[in-house]
mmCIF file of C-alpha atoms in Angstrom:
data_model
loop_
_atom_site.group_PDB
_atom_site.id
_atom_site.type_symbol
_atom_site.label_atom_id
_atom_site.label_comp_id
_atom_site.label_asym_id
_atom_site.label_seq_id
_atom_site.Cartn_x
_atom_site.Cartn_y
_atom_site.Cartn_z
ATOM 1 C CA UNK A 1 33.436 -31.793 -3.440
ATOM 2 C CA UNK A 2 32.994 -35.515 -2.136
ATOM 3 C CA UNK A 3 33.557 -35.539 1.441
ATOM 4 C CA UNK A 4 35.214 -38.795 2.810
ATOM 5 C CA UNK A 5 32.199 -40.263 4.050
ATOM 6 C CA UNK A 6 31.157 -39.865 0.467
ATOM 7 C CA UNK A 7 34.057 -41.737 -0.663
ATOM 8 C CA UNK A 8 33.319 -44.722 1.558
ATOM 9 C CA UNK A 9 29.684 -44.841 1.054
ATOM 10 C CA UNK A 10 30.459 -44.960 -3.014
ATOM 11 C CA UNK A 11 33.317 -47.791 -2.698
ATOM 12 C CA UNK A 12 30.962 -49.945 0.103
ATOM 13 C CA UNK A 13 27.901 -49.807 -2.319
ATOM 14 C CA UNK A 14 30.347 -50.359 -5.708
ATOM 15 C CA UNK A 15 31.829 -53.089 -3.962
ATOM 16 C CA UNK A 16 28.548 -54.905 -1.954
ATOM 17 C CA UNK A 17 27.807 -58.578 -2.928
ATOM 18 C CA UNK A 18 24.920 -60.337 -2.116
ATOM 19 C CA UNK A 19 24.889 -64.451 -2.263
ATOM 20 C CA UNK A 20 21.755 -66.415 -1.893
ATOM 21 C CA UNK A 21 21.253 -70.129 -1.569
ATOM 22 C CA UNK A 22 18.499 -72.662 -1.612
ATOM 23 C CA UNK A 23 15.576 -71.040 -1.602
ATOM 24 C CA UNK A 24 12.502 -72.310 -2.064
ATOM 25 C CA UNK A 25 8.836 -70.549 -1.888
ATOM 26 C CA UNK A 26 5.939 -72.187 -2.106
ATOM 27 C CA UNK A 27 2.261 -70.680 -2.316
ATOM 28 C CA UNK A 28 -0.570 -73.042 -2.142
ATOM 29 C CA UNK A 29 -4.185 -73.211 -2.819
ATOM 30 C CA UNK A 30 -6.572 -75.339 -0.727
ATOM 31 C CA UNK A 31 -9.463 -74.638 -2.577
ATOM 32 C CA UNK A 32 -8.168 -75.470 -6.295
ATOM 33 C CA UNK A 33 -5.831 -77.707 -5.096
ATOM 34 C CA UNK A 34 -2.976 -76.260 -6.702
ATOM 35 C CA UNK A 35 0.505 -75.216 -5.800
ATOM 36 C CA UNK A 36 2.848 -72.549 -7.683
ATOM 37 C CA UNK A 37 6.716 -72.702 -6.730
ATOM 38 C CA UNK A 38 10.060 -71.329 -7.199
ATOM 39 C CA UNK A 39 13.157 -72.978 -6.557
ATOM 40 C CA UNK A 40 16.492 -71.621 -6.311
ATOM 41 C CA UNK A 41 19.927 -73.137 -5.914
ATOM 42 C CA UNK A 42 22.363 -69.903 -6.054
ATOM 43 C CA UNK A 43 22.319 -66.456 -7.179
ATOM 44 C CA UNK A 44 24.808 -64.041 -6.749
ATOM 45 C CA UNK A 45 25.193 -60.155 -7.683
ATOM 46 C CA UNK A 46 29.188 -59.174 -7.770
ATOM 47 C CA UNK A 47 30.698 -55.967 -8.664
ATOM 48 C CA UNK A 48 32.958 -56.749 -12.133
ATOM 49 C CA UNK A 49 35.354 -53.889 -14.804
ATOM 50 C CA UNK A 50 34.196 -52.775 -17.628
ATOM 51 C CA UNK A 51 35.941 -56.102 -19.505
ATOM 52 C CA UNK A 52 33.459 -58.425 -17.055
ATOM 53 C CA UNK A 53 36.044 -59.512 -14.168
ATOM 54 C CA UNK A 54 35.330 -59.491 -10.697
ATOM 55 C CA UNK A 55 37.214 -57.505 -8.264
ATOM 56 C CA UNK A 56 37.630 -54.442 -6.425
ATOM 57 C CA UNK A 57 36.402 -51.496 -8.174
ATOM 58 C CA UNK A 58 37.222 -47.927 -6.787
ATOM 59 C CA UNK A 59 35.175 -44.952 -8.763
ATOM 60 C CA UNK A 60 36.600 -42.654 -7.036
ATOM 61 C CA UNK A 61 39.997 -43.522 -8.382
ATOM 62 C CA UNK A 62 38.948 -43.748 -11.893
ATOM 63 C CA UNK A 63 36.091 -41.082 -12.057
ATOM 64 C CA UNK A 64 34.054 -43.688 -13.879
ATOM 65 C CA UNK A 65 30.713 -42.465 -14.241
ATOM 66 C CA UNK A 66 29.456 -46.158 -14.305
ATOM 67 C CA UNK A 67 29.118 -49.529 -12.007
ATOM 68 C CA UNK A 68 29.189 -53.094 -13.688
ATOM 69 C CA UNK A 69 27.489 -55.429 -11.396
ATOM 70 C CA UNK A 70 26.588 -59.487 -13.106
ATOM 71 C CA UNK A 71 23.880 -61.389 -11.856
ATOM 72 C CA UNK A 72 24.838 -65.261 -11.828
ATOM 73 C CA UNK A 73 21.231 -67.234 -11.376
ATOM 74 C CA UNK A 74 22.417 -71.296 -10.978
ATOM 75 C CA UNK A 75 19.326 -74.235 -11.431
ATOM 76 C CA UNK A 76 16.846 -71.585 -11.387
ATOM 77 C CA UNK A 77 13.140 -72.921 -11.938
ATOM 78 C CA UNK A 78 9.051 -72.659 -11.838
ATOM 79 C CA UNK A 79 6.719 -74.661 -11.222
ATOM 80 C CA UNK A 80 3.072 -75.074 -11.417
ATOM 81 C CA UNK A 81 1.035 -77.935 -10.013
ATOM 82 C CA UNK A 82 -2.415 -78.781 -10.909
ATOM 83 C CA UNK A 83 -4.453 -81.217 -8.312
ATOM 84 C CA UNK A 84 -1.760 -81.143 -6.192
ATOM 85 C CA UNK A 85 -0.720 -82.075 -2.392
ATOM 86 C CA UNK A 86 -1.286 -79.791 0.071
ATOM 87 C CA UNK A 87 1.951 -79.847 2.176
ATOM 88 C CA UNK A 88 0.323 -76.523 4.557
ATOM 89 C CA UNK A 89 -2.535 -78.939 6.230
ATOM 90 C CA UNK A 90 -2.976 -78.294 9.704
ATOM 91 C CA UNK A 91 -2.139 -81.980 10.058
ATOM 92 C CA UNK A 92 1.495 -81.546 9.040
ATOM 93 C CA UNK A 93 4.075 -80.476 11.762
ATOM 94 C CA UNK A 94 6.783 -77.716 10.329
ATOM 95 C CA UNK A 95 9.064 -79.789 9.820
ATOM 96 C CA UNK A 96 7.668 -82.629 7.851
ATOM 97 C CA UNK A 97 6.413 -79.620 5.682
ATOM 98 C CA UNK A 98 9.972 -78.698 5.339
ATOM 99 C CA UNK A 99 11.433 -82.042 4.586
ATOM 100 C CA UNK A 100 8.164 -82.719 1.867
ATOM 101 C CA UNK A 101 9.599 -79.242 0.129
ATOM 102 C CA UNK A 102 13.448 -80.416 0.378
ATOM 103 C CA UNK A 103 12.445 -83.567 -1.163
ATOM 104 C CA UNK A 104 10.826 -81.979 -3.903
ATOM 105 C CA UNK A 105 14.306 -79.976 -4.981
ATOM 106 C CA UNK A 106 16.480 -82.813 -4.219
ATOM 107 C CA UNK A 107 14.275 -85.874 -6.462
ATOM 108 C CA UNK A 108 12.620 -83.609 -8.238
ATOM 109 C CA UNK A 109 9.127 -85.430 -8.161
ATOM 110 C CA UNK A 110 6.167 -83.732 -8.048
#
């Protein structure tokens, strides 16, 4: 018999969303001079029925054995550059770094 901790824990899990926004990993190599990326305006994991709407769901209410959950994945890309720029130099101060790598999403150069 499910206890009400039980209960919760089931409708907190069911129910959890996770939202991500601009990300953007970079992973460089000095030596080949090459640079591999990922960019990543939004993604988002939400809970939706069984006829793909989001909302609320309670399990424990409708003794569904299942949980629906949609992953939304919005300007989404790759990238692989050959002979490129190294933006990690030890000349390059964090934050000039960081505003080289915004520039990159936001003109899409490079």
């Amino acid at each position: 018999k499910e206890t009400y901790w039980d209960r919760l824990y089931i409708k907190i899990v069911d129910n959890m969303q996770v939202k991500v926004k601009n990300v953007h990993v970079r992973l460089e190599d000095r030596i080949e001079r090459f640079s591999l990326g990922l960019l990543l305006e939004d993604a988002r994991i939400v809970t939706i029925d069984e006829e793909g709407k989001e909302g609320f769901i309670d399990r424990t209410q409708t003794q569904s054995p299942f949980m629906y959950k949609r992953l939304k994945l919005e300007k989404l890309s790759i990238y692989l550059n050959t002979e490129d720029d190294i933006l990690s130099s030890s000349s390059l101060k964090n934050k000039e770094i960081l505003d080289q790598m915004n520039s990159l999403i936001t003109d899409g150069s490079k």
